[in-house]
Amino acid sequence: MTHPATDAPPPQEAVGPLMRSLSVLRALSTGGGRRAVGDLVRATGLARSTVDRVLSTLARLGYVRVEGRDAVLAPGLLELGNAYLAASGLPDRLGPAAERLADALDESVSLAVPDGDGVRFVHQATRRRAMSLAFRIGDLLPAERGAPGALFAADWDEDAWRRWRERRAADPTDAGFPAVPPRRDTSGGTGGPESPGADFAPRNGKGGTRSTDPGADFASRVEAARTAGWSLDDQLIEPGLVAVAVPVRDPQGRPVCAVSVVSHTSRLAAADLPAAVLPRLRETVAEMERALADPVPPLPAPEPSATRHASWMRASKQELGPEFVESLARGLLTLTAFGTGRAALPLTAVAEATGLARATARRALITLEHLGYLVSDGRLFRPTPKVLDLGFAPLSGLTLPEIAQPHLAALVERVHDSASMAVLSGTDIQYVARVPTVRIMSVNITVGTRFPAYPTSMGRVLLAGLPPAERTAHLTRTPLAPLTKRTVTSPERLATLLEQVGRDGYALVDEELEEGLRSIAVPVRDRDSRVVAAVNISTHAGRRSPAEDRDAFLPPLRAAAARIEADLRTAGRYLRIAVV
């Protein structure tokens, strides 16, 4: 398949506004996911009005939020990277085996794919330690700085080696790879790729110090990996980090990814790591290769994001007018046509999935191919790992409170009362996100506050979401003390209330936690429909009746929870979303 260089002149059919718009999204992504709008103008060289139009369109798509002077990546953007990951099939088909290997060895395990002269992570099974793997899905490393790169470079032709040498000459400190610590350029200003020196001095497997330039002996490491069938990373990325990688091949014998077992020299020296992990690692690779040989399931329907069609575009254009860049929306929605069982698509299938005219879809595909986000064999288009450059790594560290916060802020702006999110922690609830309102009389609670679950609206929603046996056990071990004269303390009465909450999908608690305090809560569910959190609105009981508060608050509260759940479904497809 062809993979054009992005510095080549664009083809005549390329869509200029799409290319310019994507430069804004890339600048925001490389800036860590939050940048001042003025910085984006300077970074892209585009007019301020153009950047504003691009951000307005990205906000309409749910990919960006504009907060004051800053543009911020939003969880919805992850659907682009999800489309590539689903199309590749690697996390879905090989991820479970990687997780089992990490459990068996008690070490971190990564899946990485080749991306030009770099290596990009597509799955991480990490261990919880003070010193553990910190790379994110979507992070890009230079091929020479890690174990997988030597395996992939074994298949490079002379053009690939030339591009690698040119990149090292142009970027002697690896500044173009923000995921890795920078190398020190000691080439005397020439930028030569073979210059010695770095910000660290790795040790060899016997404890001595060795060459500091990961590229100096890259060719010999590639040859050794080709001969041995595995590759060793002896602190090529940073001091203390060691790894062994083995390629995973498809039924045609082509390496599609590499599996790395990553450890630390405080646990295993580099010289000892291969013997400790290779036997089990090779067994896992054989299991993965059998999984890749299984038949591909029938072509499913595209993901919901790709079902946006021409009528949605027209409505957006009518609402936003010139602030909506149609070519950007069309191009990004084209990427979402790919997914599970849709790894490679012809033009007709892309047009059908997106509702775009064939000519429009064709120009978007040609533009994305020119920029390196797609490859083509002349008939079928396939997304590349570069799609993960569009914000996936900066968004990989999202937590549930971070996902919820902007939606809670919008809810408070609408209802003018405080909103919160909490999770179950033992017999208590713990506040993990909160947006207060400004009133003379308001509810003063901060993130981290804990209350007993049984007399709170969020607690009852969370308890109602437990399996019946867990719910009963929770009520059995909870001391049910009266906090006000209204507090329900009867286990039987509470059990009945929780059953009702489960049926109704909300809980309203009136002055049971504190006199004068009323709150209403609804659940937040993850991709598997499990209740993982609750959100509520708190208000003073003297303003309205309980029925009036329910009628006023329940619809916007449910709408906010639905938006949180939508972001959580997108973010949680290939990422582990921490709840605190």
Short mmCIF file of N, CA, C and O in Angstrom, two decimals, residues 159-248:
data_model
loop_
_atom_site.label_atom_id
_atom_site.label_comp_id
_atom_site.label_asym_id
_atom_site.label_seq_id
_atom_site.Cartn_x
_atom_site.Cartn_y
_atom_site.Cartn_z
N ASP A 159 15.02 2.98 1.18
CA ASP A 159 14.31 4.26 1.32
C ASP A 159 13.93 4.51 2.77
O ASP A 159 14.02 5.64 3.26
N ALA A 160 13.49 3.46 3.46
CA ALA A 160 13.12 3.62 4.86
C ALA A 160 14.34 3.98 5.70
O ALA A 160 14.26 4.85 6.59
N TRP A 161 15.46 3.34 5.45
CA TRP A 161 16.69 3.67 6.18
C TRP A 161 17.11 5.11 5.89
O TRP A 161 17.58 5.83 6.78
N ARG A 162 16.96 5.54 4.64
CA ARG A 162 17.33 6.91 4.30
C ARG A 162 16.45 7.91 5.06
O ARG A 162 16.97 8.90 5.59
N ARG A 163 15.15 7.64 5.12
CA ARG A 163 14.26 8.55 5.84
C ARG A 163 14.61 8.58 7.32
O ARG A 163 14.53 9.63 7.97
N TRP A 164 14.98 7.42 7.85
CA TRP A 164 15.39 7.37 9.26
C TRP A 164 16.62 8.22 9.50
O TRP A 164 16.67 9.01 10.46
N ARG A 165 17.63 8.12 8.64
CA ARG A 165 18.85 8.92 8.80
C ARG A 165 18.55 10.41 8.65
O ARG A 165 19.08 11.24 9.40
N GLU A 166 17.68 10.75 7.72
CA GLU A 166 17.33 12.16 7.52
C GLU A 166 16.59 12.71 8.74
O GLU A 166 16.82 13.86 9.16
N ARG A 167 15.71 11.90 9.30
CA ARG A 167 14.99 12.36 10.49
C ARG A 167 15.94 12.59 11.65
O ARG A 167 15.86 13.60 12.36
N ARG A 168 16.87 11.69 11.86
CA ARG A 168 17.83 11.85 12.97
C ARG A 168 18.73 13.07 12.76
O ARG A 168 19.08 13.77 13.72
N ALA A 169 19.09 13.32 11.52
CA ALA A 169 19.91 14.49 11.23
C ALA A 169 19.12 15.78 11.49
O ALA A 169 19.66 16.76 12.01
N ALA A 170 17.85 15.78 11.13
CA ALA A 170 17.03 16.97 11.30
C ALA A 170 16.57 17.16 12.74
O ALA A 170 16.26 18.28 13.16
N ASP A 171 16.51 16.09 13.52
CA ASP A 171 15.98 16.15 14.89
C ASP A 171 16.93 15.38 15.82
O ASP A 171 16.59 14.31 16.31
N PRO A 172 18.12 15.93 16.08
CA PRO A 172 19.11 15.18 16.87
C PRO A 172 18.75 14.99 18.33
O PRO A 172 19.36 14.17 19.00
N THR A 173 17.75 15.72 18.84
CA THR A 173 17.38 15.58 20.25
C THR A 173 16.06 14.84 20.45
O THR A 173 15.57 14.74 21.57
N ASP A 174 15.47 14.33 19.36
CA ASP A 174 14.16 13.66 19.43
C ASP A 174 13.06 14.59 19.92
O ASP A 174 12.10 14.16 20.57
N ALA A 175 13.18 15.87 19.56
CA ALA A 175 12.16 16.84 19.97
C ALA A 175 10.81 16.53 19.33
O ALA A 175 9.77 16.90 19.87
N GLY A 176 10.82 15.84 18.19
CA GLY A 176 9.57 15.49 17.53
C GLY A 176 8.85 14.31 18.17
O GLY A 176 7.80 13.90 17.67
N PHE A 177 9.42 13.79 19.24
CA PHE A 177 8.82 12.65 19.95
C PHE A 177 8.65 13.03 21.42
O PHE A 177 9.46 12.63 22.28
N PRO A 178 7.64 13.82 21.74
CA PRO A 178 7.51 14.33 23.11
C PRO A 178 7.27 13.26 24.16
O PRO A 178 7.39 13.55 25.36
N ALA A 179 6.95 12.03 23.75
CA ALA A 179 6.69 10.98 24.74
C ALA A 179 7.96 10.46 25.39
O ALA A 179 7.90 9.80 26.43
N VAL A 180 9.14 10.72 24.79
CA VAL A 180 10.39 10.20 25.33
C VAL A 180 11.24 11.35 25.86
O VAL A 180 11.14 12.48 25.39
N PRO A 181 12.11 11.06 26.86
CA PRO A 181 13.02 12.11 27.32
C PRO A 181 13.93 12.54 26.18
O PRO A 181 14.37 11.71 25.37
N PRO A 182 14.22 13.83 26.04
CA PRO A 182 15.05 14.29 24.92
C PRO A 182 16.49 13.83 25.05
O PRO A 182 17.02 13.68 26.15
N ARG A 183 17.12 13.59 23.90
CA ARG A 183 18.56 13.34 23.87
C ARG A 183 19.29 14.68 23.84
O ARG A 183 18.75 15.68 23.38
N ARG A 184 20.52 14.70 24.31
CA ARG A 184 21.33 15.91 24.24
C ARG A 184 22.10 15.90 22.94
O ARG A 184 22.76 14.92 22.59
N ASP A 185 22.03 16.99 22.19
CA ASP A 185 22.76 17.11 20.93
C ASP A 185 24.18 17.55 21.21
O ASP A 185 24.43 18.69 21.59
N THR A 186 25.12 16.65 21.06
CA THR A 186 26.53 16.97 21.26
C THR A 186 27.29 16.92 19.95
O THR A 186 28.47 16.64 19.91
N SER A 187 26.59 17.21 18.87
CA SER A 187 27.21 17.11 17.55
C SER A 187 27.92 18.39 17.15
O SER A 187 28.33 18.54 16.02
N GLY A 188 28.04 19.33 18.09
CA GLY A 188 28.70 20.57 17.75
C GLY A 188 27.85 21.45 16.86
O GLY A 188 28.36 22.30 16.13
N GLY A 189 26.55 21.23 16.88
CA GLY A 189 25.65 22.04 16.09
C GLY A 189 25.37 21.49 14.72
O GLY A 189 24.60 22.07 13.97
N THR A 190 25.97 20.37 14.37
CA THR A 190 25.75 19.82 13.04
C THR A 190 24.48 19.02 12.98
O THR A 190 23.94 18.77 11.90
N GLY A 191 24.00 18.57 14.15
CA GLY A 191 22.78 17.75 14.14
C GLY A 191 23.01 16.38 13.57
O GLY A 191 22.08 15.72 13.13
N GLY A 192 24.22 15.87 13.58
CA GLY A 192 24.50 14.57 13.01
C GLY A 192 23.85 13.46 13.77
O GLY A 192 23.81 13.48 15.00
N PRO A 193 23.32 12.45 13.09
CA PRO A 193 22.55 11.42 13.75
C PRO A 193 23.40 10.47 14.57
O PRO A 193 22.89 9.79 15.43
N GLU A 194 24.69 10.41 14.32
CA GLU A 194 25.50 9.45 15.05
C GLU A 194 26.29 10.12 16.17
O GLU A 194 27.25 9.57 16.67
N SER A 195 25.90 11.36 16.53
CA SER A 195 26.64 12.06 17.58
C SER A 195 26.42 11.38 18.91
O SER A 195 25.33 10.97 19.25
N PRO A 196 27.48 11.21 19.72
CA PRO A 196 27.33 10.58 21.03
C PRO A 196 26.73 11.57 22.02
O PRO A 196 26.61 12.76 21.78
N GLY A 197 26.36 11.04 23.17
CA GLY A 197 25.89 11.89 24.24
C GLY A 197 24.39 11.93 24.34
O GLY A 197 23.69 11.90 23.36
N ALA A 198 23.88 11.99 25.58
CA ALA A 198 22.45 12.09 25.82
C ALA A 198 22.25 12.58 27.23
O ALA A 198 23.20 12.83 27.96
N ASP A 199 21.00 12.72 27.60
CA ASP A 199 20.70 13.16 28.96
C ASP A 199 20.80 12.03 29.96
O ASP A 199 20.52 12.22 31.13
N PHE A 200 21.12 10.86 29.53
CA PHE A 200 21.25 9.75 30.44
C PHE A 200 22.39 8.85 29.96
O PHE A 200 22.80 8.90 28.82
N ALA A 201 22.90 8.04 30.86
CA ALA A 201 23.97 7.11 30.54
C ALA A 201 23.52 5.71 30.90
O ALA A 201 23.67 5.26 32.03
N PRO A 202 22.89 4.98 29.98
CA PRO A 202 22.37 3.65 30.28
C PRO A 202 23.48 2.70 30.71
O PRO A 202 24.63 2.85 30.32
N ARG A 203 23.08 1.71 31.48
CA ARG A 203 24.03 0.68 31.90
C ARG A 203 23.80 -0.58 31.09
O ARG A 203 22.70 -0.86 30.66
N ASN A 204 24.84 -1.34 30.91
CA ASN A 204 24.66 -2.61 30.23
C ASN A 204 24.15 -3.65 31.21
O ASN A 204 23.98 -3.37 32.39
N GLY A 205 23.91 -4.84 30.70
CA GLY A 205 23.31 -5.86 31.54
C GLY A 205 24.16 -6.27 32.72
O GLY A 205 23.69 -6.86 33.67
N LYS A 206 25.46 -5.96 32.72
CA LYS A 206 26.34 -6.34 33.82
C LYS A 206 26.54 -5.20 34.80
O LYS A 206 27.32 -5.31 35.73
N GLY A 207 25.88 -4.08 34.54
CA GLY A 207 25.96 -2.98 35.50
C GLY A 207 26.90 -1.88 35.09
O GLY A 207 27.06 -0.89 35.81
N GLY A 208 27.55 -1.96 33.94
CA GLY A 208 28.47 -0.92 33.50
C GLY A 208 27.77 0.08 32.61
O GLY A 208 26.66 -0.13 32.15
N THR A 209 28.44 1.18 32.36
CA THR A 209 27.87 2.21 31.50
C THR A 209 28.24 1.94 30.05
O THR A 209 29.36 1.57 29.75
N ARG A 210 27.29 2.14 29.13
CA ARG A 210 27.55 1.88 27.72
C ARG A 210 27.23 3.12 26.90
O ARG A 210 26.92 4.18 27.42
N SER A 211 27.28 2.98 25.58
CA SER A 211 27.05 4.08 24.67
C SER A 211 25.72 4.77 24.97
O SER A 211 24.74 4.12 25.30
N THR A 212 25.71 6.11 24.85
CA THR A 212 24.53 6.87 25.22
C THR A 212 23.63 7.22 24.05
O THR A 212 22.58 7.82 24.25
N ASP A 213 24.00 6.93 22.81
CA ASP A 213 23.18 7.25 21.66
C ASP A 213 22.45 6.01 21.19
O ASP A 213 23.08 5.08 20.67
N PRO A 214 21.12 5.95 21.36
CA PRO A 214 20.39 4.74 20.97
C PRO A 214 20.48 4.44 19.48
O PRO A 214 20.22 3.30 19.08
N GLY A 215 20.83 5.44 18.66
CA GLY A 215 20.91 5.19 17.23
C GLY A 215 22.26 4.74 16.75
O GLY A 215 22.40 4.26 15.61
N ALA A 216 23.28 4.87 17.60
CA ALA A 216 24.64 4.58 17.16
C ALA A 216 24.82 3.14 16.73
O ALA A 216 25.54 2.84 15.77
N ASP A 217 24.18 2.22 17.45
CA ASP A 217 24.32 0.80 17.14
C ASP A 217 23.01 0.19 16.65
O ASP A 217 22.80 -1.01 16.75
N PHE A 218 22.11 1.06 16.11
CA PHE A 218 20.79 0.56 15.74
C PHE A 218 20.86 -0.51 14.66
O PHE A 218 20.17 -1.53 14.73
N ALA A 219 21.70 -0.30 13.64
CA ALA A 219 21.80 -1.29 12.56
C ALA A 219 22.22 -2.65 13.08
O ALA A 219 21.69 -3.68 12.66
N SER A 220 23.16 -2.67 14.02
CA SER A 220 23.60 -3.96 14.57
C SER A 220 22.52 -4.58 15.43
O SER A 220 22.35 -5.81 15.44
N ARG A 221 21.76 -3.76 16.14
CA ARG A 221 20.66 -4.31 16.95
C ARG A 221 19.56 -4.87 16.05
O ARG A 221 18.92 -5.86 16.38
N VAL A 222 19.34 -4.21 14.92
CA VAL A 222 18.36 -4.72 13.97
C VAL A 222 18.78 -6.08 13.43
O VAL A 222 17.98 -7.02 13.33
N GLU A 223 20.04 -6.21 13.10
CA GLU A 223 20.53 -7.49 12.58
C GLU A 223 20.44 -8.57 13.65
O GLU A 223 20.07 -9.71 13.36
N ALA A 224 20.77 -8.23 14.88
CA ALA A 224 20.67 -9.20 15.98
C ALA A 224 19.22 -9.62 16.19
O ALA A 224 18.93 -10.81 16.42
N ALA A 225 18.27 -8.67 16.11
CA ALA A 225 16.86 -9.00 16.28
C ALA A 225 16.37 -9.88 15.14
O ALA A 225 15.58 -10.81 15.36
N ARG A 226 16.84 -9.60 13.92
CA ARG A 226 16.45 -10.43 12.77
C ARG A 226 16.91 -11.88 12.97
O ARG A 226 16.18 -12.82 12.66
N THR A 227 18.10 -12.05 13.50
CA THR A 227 18.65 -13.39 13.70
C THR A 227 17.98 -14.11 14.86
O THR A 227 17.62 -15.29 14.75
N ALA A 228 17.79 -13.39 15.98
CA ALA A 228 17.28 -14.03 17.20
C ALA A 228 15.77 -14.17 17.21
O ALA A 228 15.22 -15.05 17.88
N GLY A 229 15.07 -13.27 16.50
CA GLY A 229 13.61 -13.29 16.55
C GLY A 229 13.05 -12.54 17.73
O GLY A 229 11.84 -12.59 17.98
N TRP A 230 13.89 -11.86 18.47
CA TRP A 230 13.43 -11.02 19.57
C TRP A 230 14.42 -9.87 19.74
O TRP A 230 15.52 -9.90 19.19
N SER A 231 14.02 -8.86 20.49
CA SER A 231 14.84 -7.67 20.63
C SER A 231 14.87 -7.24 22.09
O SER A 231 13.88 -7.41 22.81
N LEU A 232 16.01 -6.67 22.50
CA LEU A 232 16.21 -6.22 23.88
C LEU A 232 16.34 -4.71 23.92
O LEU A 232 17.04 -4.10 23.12
N ASP A 233 15.65 -4.10 24.86
CA ASP A 233 15.80 -2.68 25.16
C ASP A 233 16.50 -2.56 26.50
O ASP A 233 15.91 -2.82 27.55
N ASP A 234 17.79 -2.20 26.46
CA ASP A 234 18.57 -2.02 27.68
C ASP A 234 18.65 -0.52 27.96
O ASP A 234 19.63 0.14 27.63
N GLN A 235 17.58 0.03 28.53
CA GLN A 235 17.53 1.43 28.96
C GLN A 235 17.73 2.40 27.79
O GLN A 235 18.39 3.43 27.92
N LEU A 236 17.16 2.06 26.65
CA LEU A 236 17.26 2.93 25.48
C LEU A 236 16.36 4.15 25.61
O LEU A 236 16.59 5.17 24.96
N ILE A 237 15.31 4.03 26.39
CA ILE A 237 14.36 5.13 26.54
C ILE A 237 14.77 6.02 27.71
O ILE A 237 14.89 7.23 27.59
N GLU A 238 14.98 5.40 28.86
CA GLU A 238 15.41 6.15 30.02
C GLU A 238 16.07 5.19 31.01
O GLU A 238 15.90 3.96 30.92
N PRO A 239 16.85 5.70 31.96
CA PRO A 239 17.55 4.84 32.90
C PRO A 239 16.59 3.95 33.68
O PRO A 239 15.54 4.39 34.13
N GLY A 240 16.97 2.69 33.80
CA GLY A 240 16.21 1.75 34.60
C GLY A 240 15.16 0.96 33.84
O GLY A 240 14.75 -0.11 34.30
N LEU A 241 14.72 1.46 32.69
CA LEU A 241 13.64 0.80 31.94
C LEU A 241 14.24 -0.21 30.97
O LEU A 241 15.05 0.14 30.11
N VAL A 242 13.84 -1.47 31.10
CA VAL A 242 14.32 -2.54 30.22
C VAL A 242 13.13 -3.30 29.67
O VAL A 242 12.06 -3.34 30.29
N ALA A 243 13.31 -3.90 28.50
CA ALA A 243 12.19 -4.59 27.86
C ALA A 243 12.70 -5.63 26.89
O ALA A 243 13.81 -5.52 26.36
N VAL A 244 11.86 -6.64 26.64
CA VAL A 244 12.08 -7.64 25.60
C VAL A 244 10.85 -7.66 24.73
O VAL A 244 9.72 -7.65 25.24
N ALA A 245 11.05 -7.68 23.41
CA ALA A 245 9.92 -7.66 22.47
C ALA A 245 10.05 -8.79 21.47
O ALA A 245 11.15 -9.16 21.07
N VAL A 246 8.89 -9.32 21.06
CA VAL A 246 8.80 -10.38 20.06
C VAL A 246 7.73 -9.96 19.05
O VAL A 246 6.68 -9.45 19.45
N PRO A 247 7.97 -10.17 17.75
CA PRO A 247 6.96 -9.77 16.76
C PRO A 247 5.79 -10.74 16.72
O PRO A 247 5.92 -11.93 17.00
N VAL A 248 4.62 -10.20 16.37
CA VAL A 248 3.43 -11.01 16.12
C VAL A 248 3.13 -10.93 14.63
O VAL A 248 3.01 -9.83 14.08
#
